Coordinates of C-alpha atoms in Angstrom, one line a residue:
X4 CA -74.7 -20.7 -36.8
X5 CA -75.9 -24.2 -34.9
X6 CA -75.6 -24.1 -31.1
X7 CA -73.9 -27.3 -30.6
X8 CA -73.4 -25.9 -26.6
X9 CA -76.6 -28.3 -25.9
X10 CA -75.5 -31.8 -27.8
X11 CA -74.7 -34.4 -25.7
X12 CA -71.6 -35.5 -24.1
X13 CA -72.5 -39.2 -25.7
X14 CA -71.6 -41.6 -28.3
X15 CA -74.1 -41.2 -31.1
X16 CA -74.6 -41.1 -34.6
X17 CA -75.3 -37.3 -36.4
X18 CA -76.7 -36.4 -39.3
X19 CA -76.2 -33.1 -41.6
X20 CA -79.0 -31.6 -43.7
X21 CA -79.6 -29.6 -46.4
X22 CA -81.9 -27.0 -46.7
X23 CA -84.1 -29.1 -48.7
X24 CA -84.0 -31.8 -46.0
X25 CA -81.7 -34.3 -47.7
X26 CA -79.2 -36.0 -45.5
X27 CA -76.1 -35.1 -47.0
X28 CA -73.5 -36.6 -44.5
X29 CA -74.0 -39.6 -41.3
X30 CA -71.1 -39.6 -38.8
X31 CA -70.3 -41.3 -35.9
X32 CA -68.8 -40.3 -32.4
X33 CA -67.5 -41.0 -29.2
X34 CA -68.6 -37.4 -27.7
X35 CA -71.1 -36.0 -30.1
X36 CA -70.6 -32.5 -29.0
X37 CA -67.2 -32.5 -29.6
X38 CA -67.1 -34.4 -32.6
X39 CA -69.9 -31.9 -34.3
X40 CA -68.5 -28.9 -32.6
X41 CA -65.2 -29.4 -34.5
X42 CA -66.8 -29.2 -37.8
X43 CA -67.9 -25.3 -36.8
X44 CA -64.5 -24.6 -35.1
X45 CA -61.6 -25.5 -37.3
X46 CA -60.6 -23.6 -40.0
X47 CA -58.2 -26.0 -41.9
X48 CA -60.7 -28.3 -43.4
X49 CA -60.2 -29.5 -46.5
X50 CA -62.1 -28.5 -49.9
X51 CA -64.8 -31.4 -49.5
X52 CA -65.3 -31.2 -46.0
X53 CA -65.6 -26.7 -46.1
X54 CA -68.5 -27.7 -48.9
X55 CA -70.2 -30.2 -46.5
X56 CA -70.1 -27.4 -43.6
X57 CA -71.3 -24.9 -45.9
X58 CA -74.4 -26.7 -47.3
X59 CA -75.3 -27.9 -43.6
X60 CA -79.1 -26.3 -42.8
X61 CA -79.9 -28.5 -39.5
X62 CA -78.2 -31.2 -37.5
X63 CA -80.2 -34.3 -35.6
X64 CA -78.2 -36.8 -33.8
X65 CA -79.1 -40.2 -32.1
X66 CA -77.6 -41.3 -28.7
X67 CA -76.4 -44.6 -28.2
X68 CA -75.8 -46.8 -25.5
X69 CA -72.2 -47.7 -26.4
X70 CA -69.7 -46.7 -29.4
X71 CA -69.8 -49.7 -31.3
X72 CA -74.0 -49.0 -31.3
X73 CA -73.0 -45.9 -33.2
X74 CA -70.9 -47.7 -35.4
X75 CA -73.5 -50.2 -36.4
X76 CA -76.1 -47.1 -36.6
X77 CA -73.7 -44.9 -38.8
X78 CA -73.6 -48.2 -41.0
X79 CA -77.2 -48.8 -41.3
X80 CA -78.0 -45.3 -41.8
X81 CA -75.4 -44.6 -44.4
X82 CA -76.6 -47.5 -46.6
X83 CA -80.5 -46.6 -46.2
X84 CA -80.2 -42.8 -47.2
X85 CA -76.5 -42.7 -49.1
X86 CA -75.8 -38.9 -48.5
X87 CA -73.7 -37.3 -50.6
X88 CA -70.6 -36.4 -48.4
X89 CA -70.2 -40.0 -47.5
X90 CA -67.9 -42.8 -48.8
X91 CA -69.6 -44.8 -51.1
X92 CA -68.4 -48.2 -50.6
X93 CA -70.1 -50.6 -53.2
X94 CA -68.5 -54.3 -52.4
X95 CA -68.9 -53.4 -48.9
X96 CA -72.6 -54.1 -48.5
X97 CA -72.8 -54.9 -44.7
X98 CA -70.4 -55.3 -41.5
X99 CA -68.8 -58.9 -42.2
X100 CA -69.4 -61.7 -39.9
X101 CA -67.3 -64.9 -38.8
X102 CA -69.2 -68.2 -40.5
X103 CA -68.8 -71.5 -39.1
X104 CA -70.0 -74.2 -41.8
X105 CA -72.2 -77.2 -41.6
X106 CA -69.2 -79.3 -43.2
X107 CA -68.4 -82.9 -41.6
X108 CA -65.4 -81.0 -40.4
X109 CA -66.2 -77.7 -40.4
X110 CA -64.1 -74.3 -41.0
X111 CA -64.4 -71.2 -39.8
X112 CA -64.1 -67.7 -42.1
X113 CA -65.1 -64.6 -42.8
X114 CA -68.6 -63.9 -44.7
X115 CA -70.2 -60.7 -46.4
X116 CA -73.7 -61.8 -45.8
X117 CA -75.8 -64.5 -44.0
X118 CA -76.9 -67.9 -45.8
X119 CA -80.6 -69.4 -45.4
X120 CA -78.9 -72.5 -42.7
X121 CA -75.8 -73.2 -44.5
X122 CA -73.6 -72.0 -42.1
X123 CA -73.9 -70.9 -38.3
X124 CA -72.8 -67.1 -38.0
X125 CA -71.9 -64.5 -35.7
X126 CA -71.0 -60.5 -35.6
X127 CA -72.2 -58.1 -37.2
X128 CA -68.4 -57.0 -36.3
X129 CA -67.6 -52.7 -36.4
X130 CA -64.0 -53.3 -36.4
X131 CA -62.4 -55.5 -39.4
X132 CA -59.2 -55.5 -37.2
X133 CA -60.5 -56.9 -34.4
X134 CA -62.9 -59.6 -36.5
X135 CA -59.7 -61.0 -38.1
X136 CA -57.6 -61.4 -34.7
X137 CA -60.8 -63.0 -33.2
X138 CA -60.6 -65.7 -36.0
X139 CA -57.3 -66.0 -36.2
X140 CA -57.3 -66.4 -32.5
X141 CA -60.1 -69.0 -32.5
X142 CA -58.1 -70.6 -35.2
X143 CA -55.3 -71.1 -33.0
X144 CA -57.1 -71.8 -29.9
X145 CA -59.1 -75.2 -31.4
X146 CA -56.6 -75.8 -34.7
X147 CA -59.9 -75.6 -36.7
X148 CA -59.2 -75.4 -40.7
X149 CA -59.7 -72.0 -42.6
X150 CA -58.8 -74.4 -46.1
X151 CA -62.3 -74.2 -48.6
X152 CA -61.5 -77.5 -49.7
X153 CA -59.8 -80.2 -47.8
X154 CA -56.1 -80.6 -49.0
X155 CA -55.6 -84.5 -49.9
X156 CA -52.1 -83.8 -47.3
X157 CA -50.9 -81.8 -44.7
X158 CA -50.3 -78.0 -45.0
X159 CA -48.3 -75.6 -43.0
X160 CA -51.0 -74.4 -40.5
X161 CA -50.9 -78.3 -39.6
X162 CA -46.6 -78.1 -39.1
X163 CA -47.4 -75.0 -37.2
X164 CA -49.6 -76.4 -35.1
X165 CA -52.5 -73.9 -36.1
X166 CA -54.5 -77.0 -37.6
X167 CA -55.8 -80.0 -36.6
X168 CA -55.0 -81.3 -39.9
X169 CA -58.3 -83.1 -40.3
X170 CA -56.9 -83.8 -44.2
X171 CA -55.1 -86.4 -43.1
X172 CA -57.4 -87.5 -40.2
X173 CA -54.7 -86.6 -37.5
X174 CA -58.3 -86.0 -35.8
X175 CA -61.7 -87.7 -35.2
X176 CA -64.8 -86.2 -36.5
X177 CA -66.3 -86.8 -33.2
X178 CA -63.2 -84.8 -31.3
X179 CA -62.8 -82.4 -34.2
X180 CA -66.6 -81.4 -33.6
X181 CA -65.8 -80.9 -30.1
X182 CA -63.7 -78.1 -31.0
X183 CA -65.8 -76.5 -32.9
X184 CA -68.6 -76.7 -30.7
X185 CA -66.0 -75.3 -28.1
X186 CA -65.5 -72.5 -30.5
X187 CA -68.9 -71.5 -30.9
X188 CA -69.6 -71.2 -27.8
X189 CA -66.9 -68.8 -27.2
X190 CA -68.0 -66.6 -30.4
X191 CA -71.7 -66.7 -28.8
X192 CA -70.0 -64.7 -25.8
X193 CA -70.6 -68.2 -23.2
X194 CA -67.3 -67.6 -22.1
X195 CA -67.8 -68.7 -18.5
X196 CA -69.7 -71.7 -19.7
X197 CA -66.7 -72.7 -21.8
X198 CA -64.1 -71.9 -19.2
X199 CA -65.8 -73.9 -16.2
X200 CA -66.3 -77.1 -18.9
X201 CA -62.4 -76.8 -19.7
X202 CA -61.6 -76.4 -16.5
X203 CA -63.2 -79.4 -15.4
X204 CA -61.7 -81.4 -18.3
X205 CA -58.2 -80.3 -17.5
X206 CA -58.9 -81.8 -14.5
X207 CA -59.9 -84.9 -15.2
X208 CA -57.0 -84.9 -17.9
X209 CA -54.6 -84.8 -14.4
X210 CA -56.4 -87.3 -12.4
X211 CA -55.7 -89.8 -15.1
X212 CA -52.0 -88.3 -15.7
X213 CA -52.5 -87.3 -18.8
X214 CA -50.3 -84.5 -18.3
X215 CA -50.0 -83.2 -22.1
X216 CA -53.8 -82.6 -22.9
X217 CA -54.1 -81.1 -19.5
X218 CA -51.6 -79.0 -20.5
X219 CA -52.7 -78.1 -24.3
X220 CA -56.4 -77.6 -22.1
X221 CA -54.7 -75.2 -20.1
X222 CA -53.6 -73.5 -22.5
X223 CA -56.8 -73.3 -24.4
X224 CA -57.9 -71.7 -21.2
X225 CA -55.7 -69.1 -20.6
X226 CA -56.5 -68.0 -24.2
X227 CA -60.5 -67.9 -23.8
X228 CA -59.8 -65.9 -20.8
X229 CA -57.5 -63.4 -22.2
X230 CA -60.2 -63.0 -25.1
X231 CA -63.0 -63.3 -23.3
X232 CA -61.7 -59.6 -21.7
X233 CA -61.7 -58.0 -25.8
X234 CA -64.6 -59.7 -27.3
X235 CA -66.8 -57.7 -28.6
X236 CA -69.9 -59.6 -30.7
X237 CA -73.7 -58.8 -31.1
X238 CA -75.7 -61.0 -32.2
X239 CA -78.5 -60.6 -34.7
X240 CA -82.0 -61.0 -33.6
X241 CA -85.0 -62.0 -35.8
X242 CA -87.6 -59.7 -34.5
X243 CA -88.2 -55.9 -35.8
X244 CA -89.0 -53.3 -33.4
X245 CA -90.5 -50.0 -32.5
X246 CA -89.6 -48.1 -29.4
X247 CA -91.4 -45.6 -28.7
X248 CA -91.4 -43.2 -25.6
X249 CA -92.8 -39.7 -25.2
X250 CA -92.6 -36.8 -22.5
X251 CA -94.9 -33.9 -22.4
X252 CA -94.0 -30.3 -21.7
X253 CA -95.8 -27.1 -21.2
X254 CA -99.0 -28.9 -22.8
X255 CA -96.6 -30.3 -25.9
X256 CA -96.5 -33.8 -26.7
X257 CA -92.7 -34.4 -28.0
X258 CA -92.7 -38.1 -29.3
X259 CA -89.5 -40.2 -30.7
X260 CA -90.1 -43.7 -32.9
X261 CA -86.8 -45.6 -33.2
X262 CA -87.0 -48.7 -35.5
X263 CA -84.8 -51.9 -34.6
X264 CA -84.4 -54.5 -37.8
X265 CA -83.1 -57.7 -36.1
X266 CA -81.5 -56.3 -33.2
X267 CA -79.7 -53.0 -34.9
X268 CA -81.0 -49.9 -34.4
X269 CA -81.8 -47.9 -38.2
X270 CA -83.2 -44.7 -37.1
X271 CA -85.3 -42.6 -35.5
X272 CA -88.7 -40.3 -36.0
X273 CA -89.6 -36.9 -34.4
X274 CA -92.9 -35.6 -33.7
X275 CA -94.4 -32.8 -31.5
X276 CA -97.9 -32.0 -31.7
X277 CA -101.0 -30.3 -28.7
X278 CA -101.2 -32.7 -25.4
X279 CA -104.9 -34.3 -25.0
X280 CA -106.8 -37.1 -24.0
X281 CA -106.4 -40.6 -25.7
X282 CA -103.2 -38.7 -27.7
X283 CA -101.2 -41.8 -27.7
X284 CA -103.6 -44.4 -29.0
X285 CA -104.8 -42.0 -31.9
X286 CA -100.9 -41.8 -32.7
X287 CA -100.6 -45.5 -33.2
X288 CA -103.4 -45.7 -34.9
X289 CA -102.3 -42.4 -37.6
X290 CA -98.8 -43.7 -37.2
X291 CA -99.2 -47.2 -38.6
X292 CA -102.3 -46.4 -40.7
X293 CA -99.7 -46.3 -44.0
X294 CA -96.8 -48.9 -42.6
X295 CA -96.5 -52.0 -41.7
X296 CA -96.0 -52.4 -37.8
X297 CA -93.2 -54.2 -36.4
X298 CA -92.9 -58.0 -34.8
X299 CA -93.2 -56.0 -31.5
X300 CA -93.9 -52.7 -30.2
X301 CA -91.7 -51.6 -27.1
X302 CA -93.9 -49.4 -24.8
X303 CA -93.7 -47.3 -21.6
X304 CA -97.3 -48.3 -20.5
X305 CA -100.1 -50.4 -21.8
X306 CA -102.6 -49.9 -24.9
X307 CA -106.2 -50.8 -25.5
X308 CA -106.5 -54.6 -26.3
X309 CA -108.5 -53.6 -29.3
X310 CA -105.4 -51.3 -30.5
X311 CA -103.3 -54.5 -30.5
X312 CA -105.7 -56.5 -32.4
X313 CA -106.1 -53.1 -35.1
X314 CA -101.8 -53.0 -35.4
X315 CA -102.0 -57.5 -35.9
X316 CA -104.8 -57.1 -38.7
X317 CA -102.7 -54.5 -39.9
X318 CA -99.6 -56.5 -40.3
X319 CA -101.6 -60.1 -41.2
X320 CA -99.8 -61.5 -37.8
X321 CA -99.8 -60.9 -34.0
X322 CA -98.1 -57.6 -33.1
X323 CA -96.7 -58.1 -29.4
X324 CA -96.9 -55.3 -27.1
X325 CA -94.4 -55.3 -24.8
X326 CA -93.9 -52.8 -21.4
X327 CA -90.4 -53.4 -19.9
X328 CA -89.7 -53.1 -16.4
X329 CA -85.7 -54.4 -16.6
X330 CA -83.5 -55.5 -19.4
X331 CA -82.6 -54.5 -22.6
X332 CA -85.8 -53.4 -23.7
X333 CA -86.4 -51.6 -21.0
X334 CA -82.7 -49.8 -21.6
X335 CA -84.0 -48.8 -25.5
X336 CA -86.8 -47.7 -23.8
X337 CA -84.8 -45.5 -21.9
X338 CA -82.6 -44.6 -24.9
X339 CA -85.1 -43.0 -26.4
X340 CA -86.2 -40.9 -23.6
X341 CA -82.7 -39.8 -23.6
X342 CA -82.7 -38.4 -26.9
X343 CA -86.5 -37.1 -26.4
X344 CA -84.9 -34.4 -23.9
X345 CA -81.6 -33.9 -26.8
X346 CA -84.1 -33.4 -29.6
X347 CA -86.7 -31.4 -27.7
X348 CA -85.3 -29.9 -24.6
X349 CA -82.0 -28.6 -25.1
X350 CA -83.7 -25.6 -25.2
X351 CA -85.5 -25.3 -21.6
X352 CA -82.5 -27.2 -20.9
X353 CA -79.9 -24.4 -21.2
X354 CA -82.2 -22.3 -20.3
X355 CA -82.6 -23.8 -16.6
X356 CA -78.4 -24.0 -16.6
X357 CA -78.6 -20.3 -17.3
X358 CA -80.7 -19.6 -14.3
X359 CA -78.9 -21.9 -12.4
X360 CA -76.1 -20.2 -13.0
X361 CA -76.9 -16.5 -12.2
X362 CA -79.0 -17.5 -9.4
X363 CA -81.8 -15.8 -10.9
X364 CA -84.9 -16.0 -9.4
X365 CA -87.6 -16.8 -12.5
X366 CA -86.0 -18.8 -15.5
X367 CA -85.0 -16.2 -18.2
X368 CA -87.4 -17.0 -20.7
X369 CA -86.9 -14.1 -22.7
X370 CA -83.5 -12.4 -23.0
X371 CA -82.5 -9.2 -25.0
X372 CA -78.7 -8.4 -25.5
X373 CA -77.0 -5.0 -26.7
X374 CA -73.7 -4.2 -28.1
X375 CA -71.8 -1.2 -29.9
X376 CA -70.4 -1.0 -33.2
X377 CA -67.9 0.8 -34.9
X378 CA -65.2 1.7 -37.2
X379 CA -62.4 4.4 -35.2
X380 CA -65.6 6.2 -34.0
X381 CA -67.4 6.6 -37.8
X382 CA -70.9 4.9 -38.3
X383 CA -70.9 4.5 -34.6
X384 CA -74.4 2.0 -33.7
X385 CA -76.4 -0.2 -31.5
X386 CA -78.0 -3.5 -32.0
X387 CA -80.2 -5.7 -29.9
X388 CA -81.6 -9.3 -30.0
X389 CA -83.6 -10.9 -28.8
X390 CA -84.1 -14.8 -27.7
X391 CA -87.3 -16.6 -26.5
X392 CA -87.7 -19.7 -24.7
X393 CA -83.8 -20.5 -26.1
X394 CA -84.3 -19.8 -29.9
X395 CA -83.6 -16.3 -31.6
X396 CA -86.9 -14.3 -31.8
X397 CA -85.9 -12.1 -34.9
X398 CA -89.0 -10.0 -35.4
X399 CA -87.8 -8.3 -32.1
X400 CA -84.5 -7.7 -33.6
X401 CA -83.5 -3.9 -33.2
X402 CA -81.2 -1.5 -34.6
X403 CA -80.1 1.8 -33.2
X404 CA -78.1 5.0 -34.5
X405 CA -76.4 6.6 -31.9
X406 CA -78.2 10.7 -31.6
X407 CA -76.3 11.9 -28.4
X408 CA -72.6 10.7 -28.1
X409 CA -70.5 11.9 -30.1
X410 CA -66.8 10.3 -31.2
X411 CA -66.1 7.1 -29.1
X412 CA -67.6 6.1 -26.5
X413 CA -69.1 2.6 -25.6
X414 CA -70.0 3.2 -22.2
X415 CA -72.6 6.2 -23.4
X416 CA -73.6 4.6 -26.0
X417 CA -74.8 1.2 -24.1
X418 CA -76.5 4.0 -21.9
X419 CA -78.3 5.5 -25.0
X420 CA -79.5 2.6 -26.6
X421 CA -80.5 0.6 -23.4
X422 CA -82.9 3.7 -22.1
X423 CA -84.6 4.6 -25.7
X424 CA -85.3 0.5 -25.6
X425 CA -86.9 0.2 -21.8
X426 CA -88.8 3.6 -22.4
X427 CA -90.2 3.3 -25.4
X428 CA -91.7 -0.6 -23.7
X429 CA -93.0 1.0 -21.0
X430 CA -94.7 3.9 -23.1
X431 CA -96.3 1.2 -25.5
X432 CA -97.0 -1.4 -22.2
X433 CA -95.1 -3.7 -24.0
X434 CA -93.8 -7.1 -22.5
X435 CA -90.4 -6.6 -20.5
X436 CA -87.3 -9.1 -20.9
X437 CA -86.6 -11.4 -17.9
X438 CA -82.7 -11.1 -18.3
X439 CA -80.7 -8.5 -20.1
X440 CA -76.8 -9.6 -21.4
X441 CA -74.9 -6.3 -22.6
X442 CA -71.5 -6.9 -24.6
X443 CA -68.8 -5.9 -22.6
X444 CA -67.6 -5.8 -19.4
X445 CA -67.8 -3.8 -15.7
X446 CA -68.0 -0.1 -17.3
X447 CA -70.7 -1.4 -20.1
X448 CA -72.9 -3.0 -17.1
X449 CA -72.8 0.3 -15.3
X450 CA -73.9 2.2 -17.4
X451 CA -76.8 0.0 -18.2
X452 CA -77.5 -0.4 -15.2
X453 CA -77.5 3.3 -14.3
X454 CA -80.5 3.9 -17.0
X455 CA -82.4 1.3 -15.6
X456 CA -82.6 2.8 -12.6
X457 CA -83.1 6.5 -14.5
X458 CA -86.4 4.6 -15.5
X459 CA -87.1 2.6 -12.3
X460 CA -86.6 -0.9 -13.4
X461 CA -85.4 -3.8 -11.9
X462 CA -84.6 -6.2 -14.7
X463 CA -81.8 -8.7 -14.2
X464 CA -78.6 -7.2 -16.4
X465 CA -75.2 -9.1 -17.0
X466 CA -72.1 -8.6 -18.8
X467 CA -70.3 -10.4 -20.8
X468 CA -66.6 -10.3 -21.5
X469 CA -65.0 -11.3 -25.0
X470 CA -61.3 -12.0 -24.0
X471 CA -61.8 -14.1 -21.1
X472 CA -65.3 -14.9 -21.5
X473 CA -66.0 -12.9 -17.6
X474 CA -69.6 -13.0 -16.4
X475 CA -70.1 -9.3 -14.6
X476 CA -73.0 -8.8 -11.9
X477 CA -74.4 -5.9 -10.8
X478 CA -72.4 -6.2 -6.9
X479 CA -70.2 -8.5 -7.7
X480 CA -66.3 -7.3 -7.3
X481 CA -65.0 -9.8 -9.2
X482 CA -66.4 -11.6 -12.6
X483 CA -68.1 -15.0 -12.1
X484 CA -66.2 -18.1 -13.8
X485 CA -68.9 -20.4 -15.6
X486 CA -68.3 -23.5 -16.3
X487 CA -66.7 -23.5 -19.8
X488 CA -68.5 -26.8 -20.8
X489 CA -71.6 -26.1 -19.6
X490 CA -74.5 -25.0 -21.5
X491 CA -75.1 -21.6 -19.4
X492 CA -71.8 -19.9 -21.2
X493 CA -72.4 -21.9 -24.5
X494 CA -76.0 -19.9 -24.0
X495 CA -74.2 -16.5 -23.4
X496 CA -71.7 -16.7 -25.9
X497 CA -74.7 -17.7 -28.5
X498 CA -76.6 -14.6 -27.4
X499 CA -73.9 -12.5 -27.8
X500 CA -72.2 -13.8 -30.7
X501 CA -75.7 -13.0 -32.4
X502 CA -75.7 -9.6 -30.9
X503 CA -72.3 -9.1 -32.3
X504 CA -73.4 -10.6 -35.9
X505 CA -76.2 -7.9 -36.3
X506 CA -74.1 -4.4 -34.9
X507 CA -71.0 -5.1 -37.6
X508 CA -74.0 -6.2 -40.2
X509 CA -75.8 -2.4 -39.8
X510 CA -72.0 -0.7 -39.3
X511 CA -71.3 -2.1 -42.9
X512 CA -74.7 -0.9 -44.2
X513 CA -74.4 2.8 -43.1
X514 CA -71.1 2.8 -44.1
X515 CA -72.0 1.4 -47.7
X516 CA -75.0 4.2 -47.9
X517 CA -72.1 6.7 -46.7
X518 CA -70.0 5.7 -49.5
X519 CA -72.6 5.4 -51.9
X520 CA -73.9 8.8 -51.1
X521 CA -70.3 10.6 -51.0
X522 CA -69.7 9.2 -54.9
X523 CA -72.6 10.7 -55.7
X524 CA -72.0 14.6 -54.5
X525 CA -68.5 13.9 -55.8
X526 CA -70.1 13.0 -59.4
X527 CA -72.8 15.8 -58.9
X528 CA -69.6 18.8 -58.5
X529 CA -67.5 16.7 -61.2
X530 CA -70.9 17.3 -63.5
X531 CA -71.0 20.7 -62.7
X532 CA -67.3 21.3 -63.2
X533 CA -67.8 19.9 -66.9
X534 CA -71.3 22.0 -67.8
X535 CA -69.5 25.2 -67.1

C-alpha cells in the first residue's frame, strides 16, 4: 500500500494520516525506514496498533540531525496536534529540566517548566533516566543540597558525604557558591573550561601540600571527565525561526518551511507549485501575508531589502535575515534540503537507482508490468499496470482474458497478452513504455521477449522472480542480484506486487460472474422441473 522502499535510512520523526488529513499517530526513529516499514510488515500487532495501520491514508516524516532531535520533535509535535493513536500524557506537559535556584545557597532539582528569573535552568532532557543520574551525579560531584528548605541539622546526604551540609554551615557561602558555579558550568556543556580551572587548582592545592583538597579536586575531575563523555544537554534559545530552502525540478518549485520555537524544531510545511521569475520573494510575501514572521528567517540566498522591511512591519519588530555559510544554521539549512529530496524526490530518486541498476540507457520513466492469473487453469487472465515518473498511472490499467491458450500455461499466456498490448499501441500511435517488468522468471521473459520481436520492438523487458526476488535480462545466463536495501528492488517489487494485486482482483470477479451465472441456469432447470 505505501512504498516505504524510498524513506530514509535517518533518525526522524513520522507522521500517520487519515484520509481526512488528521494526524492520527507521531513516532520517532532511529532508521525511519525500518521503523515505518515494520508497521506494513508484521502481522502480530496488537488490536490498537492493526486499527492505527488500517486508518493510515499517507505518511510524511521529518529527518533530523541526531536521535535525541527526533525525540524532542516527536515531543513538540505530539503536544501541538494530539493524534489519536498517541499517549495522552496530561501531568507531563514538557521534557523536564535540571533547575539551579537563586537561593543564598542554592540547590539543584528537577523542574516541569521554566520560571520568569527565579532559577537558572538547563535541558530540555529526552531521557528521564539519564536527567536523574546527571543530578544525582552533579550532586555528588559538588555536595550541593537537593533539601527545599534548609534542615535546622545535619541529614544523611551530609554523613554520606553527598552534601556540603550548608545547614549547619560546615561550608562558606562564598565556597559553597563556587560549587555551584562549578556545576553550572558543567551542565552548560563547558566541560573543558571546568576541567582546565580544576586542574589548575589541584595544582596549586599540591604546591602548598594541601594534599587532601588536591585529592577531593582530583576526584572532582575524574568525575567531570567521565560525564563530560555521556552528557547530553540542549539548551533553549530565545529566538523563533523559519528555515526555509527550496530545489527546483523539471520547471517545479518543491519548497519546505520548518519552524524553530527557541531552539527546537516543531514542524515542517510542504509546497510545490510552477518555477518563475521573482517565485521566491512573492512566496514570502503570500507566505507571511496571514502569520506572524519569526525573530529570524534562515535563508539560502539574499532577499530584496524592501522584503525585509514588508516581513518587520508585519511582525511590529525587526525580522533578521540571515544566509549561513557555516554553523548550525547553515546545518538546518541543510536539514531541510535533505528532507526537500525525501518529500519530493523519492520518486525520480528510485527511479535513477532503477536505471542504474539495469544499466539502461534512458531513465524508465514509464514502466508497464504483466502477470498471469489463475485458479488450477479456470478463469485463466492477464493484467497490466502501469507506473509513471514512480507513481501508479491507473487510467492505463489493463485487463486481459486469455482467447488462444487453453488449460495452463503461463509462458503463452505472457506471450498473448504482451503482443495484443504492443500492437494494439502501435495501430493507435500510442506512447510506448520505456521499461517492461513481466512476473516471473527466464521462461516468462522469453516469451515476452519473443513477441516483441514478432512485432519489431526493442523495448527494454525484465523479469522478476517471486521466491528469490531474481532480476532476469534478456542475455544474461544467470539472474542479476540487486541490492536488497536499495530502492531499485523496493521499485520492482512495488511494480509487481501491484501487478499481482490487479490479476487475483479480475480472477475473483470472473469467477464470481461464473458462479453467479451457473446458480442461475441451475434455478432456470429447477423452475422448469417444478412447472411441468
Amino acid at each position: 500500500m505505501f512504498d516505504t522502499a524510498t524513506l530514509p535510512s535517518a533518525p526522524g520523526c513520522y507522521q500517520f494520516f487519515d484520509k481526512g488529513g488528521t494526524i492520527i499517530y507521531v513516532g520517532k526513529a532511529k532508521n525511519l525506514k525500518k521503523r515505518v516499514s515494520s508497521y506494513f510488515q508484521k502481522k502480530d500487532h496488537d488490536r490498537k496498533t492493526q486499527s492505527l495501520v488500517a486508518s493510515i491514508a499517507r505518511i510524511s516524516v521529518v529527518v533530523t540531525n541526531t536521535e535525541t532531535e527526533a525525540f524532542l520533535l516527536e515531543n513538540n509535535l505530539i503536544k501541538k496536534h494530539q493524534p489519536k493513536y498517541n499517549i495522552d500524557l496530561k501531568d507531563a506537559k514538557r521534557y523536564a529540566y535540571i533547575e539551579l535556584t537563586r537561593e543564598p545557597f542554592p540547590r539543584i532539582g528537577i523542574a516541569r517548566r521554566t520560571g520568569a528569573g527565579e532559577s537558572v535552568y538547563f535541558g530540555p532532557f529526552v531521557s528521564a533516566a539519564e536527567r536523574d543520574e546527571l543530578v544525582r551525579i552533579v550532586r555528588k560531584i559538588f555536595l550541593i543540597r537537593s533539601c527545599r528548605r534548609l534542615p535546622k541539622r545535619a541529614c544523611l546526604r551530609h554523613h554520606l558525604n553527598t552534601c556540603s551540609a550548608p545547614c549547619v554551615g560546615a561550608i562558606t557561602q562564598e565556597e559553597y557558591q563556587r560549587q555551584v558555579d562549578r556545576a553550572a558550568e558543567l551542565l552548560k556543556g563547558k566541560s573543558t573550561e571546568l576541567l582546565h580551572m580544576l586542574r589548575e587548582e589541584m595544582a596549586g592545592y599540591s604546591a602548598r601540600e594541601e594534599y587532601e583538597k588536591a585529592l577531593s579536586v582530583r576526584n572532582q575531575i575524574g568525575a567531570v571527565t567521565r560525564l563530560s563523555e555521556r552528557q547530553h544537554v540542549e539548551r533553549p534559545k530565545e529566538t523563533d525561526q523559519d528555515v526555509i530552502g527550496y530545489t527546483i525540478s523539471d520547471d517545479t518549485v518543491y519548497l519546505m518551511v520548518f519552524s524553530v520555537e527557541k531552539g527546537l524544531l516543531m514542524g515542517k510545511q510542504e509546497y510545490s507549485f510552477d518555477n518563475r521569475e521573482d517565485f521566491f520573494e512573492e512566496f514570502l510575501v503570500q507566505y507571511y501575508a496571514d502569520r506572524v514572521p519569526p525573530s529570524e528567517l534562515i535563508l539560502s540566498h539574499e532577499v530584496d531589502e524592501a522584503l525585509a522591511g514588508y516581513l518587520s512591519e508585519r511582525k511590529g519588530k525587526a525580522v533578521h535575515i540571515t544566509v549561513p555559510k557555516i554553523g548550525e544554521k547553515k546545518k538546518l539549512l541543510d536539514l531541510v534540503q535533505k528532507n526537500l529530496e525525501y518529500a519530493f524526490l523519492k520518486n525520480e530518486m528510485k527511479t535513477k537507482d532503477l536505471q542504474a541498476s539495469l544499466g539502461l540507457a534512458d531513465s524508465p520513466e514509464v514502466i508497464e508490468c504483466f502477470d498471469i492469473s489463475h485458479l488450477s487453469g479456470t478463469a485463466m487472465v492477464g493484467s497490466m499496470v502501469q507506473f509513471r515518473n514512480g507513481v501508479p498511472d491507473k487510467k492505463n490499467y489493463r485487463r486481459f482474458q486469455i482467447k488462444t491458450v487453453e488449460g495452463i500455461d503461463d509462458f503463452a499466456s505472457i506471450a498473448e497478452i504482451v503482443k495484443r498490448r504492443y500492437d494494439r499501441l502501435i495501430r493507435e500511435d500510442r506512447e510506448l513504455p520505456d521499461l517492461i517488468i513481466i512476473d516471473g522468471g527466464k521462461g516468462q521473459l522469453s516469451a515476452a521477449g519473443e513477441s516483441l520481436r514478432d512485432l519489431d520492438l526493442t523495448i527494454p523487458v525484465i523479469a522478476l522472480a517471486k521466491q528469490e526476488e531474481d532480476v532476469y535480462l534478456p542475455g544474461e545466463v544467470l539472474p542479476r542480484k540487486l541490492d536488497p536495501k536499495g530502492m531499485a528492488l523496493h521499485y520492482l517489487q512495488e511494480i509487481r506486487d501491484e501487478a499481482h494485486r490487479f490479476a487475483i482482483t479480475y480472477n475473483r470477479l470472473l469467477r464470481k460472474k461464473t458462479a453467479v451465472g451457473s446458480s442461475g441456469s441451475s434455478g432456470s432447470k429447477r423452475k422448469k422441473k417444478n412447472g411441468a
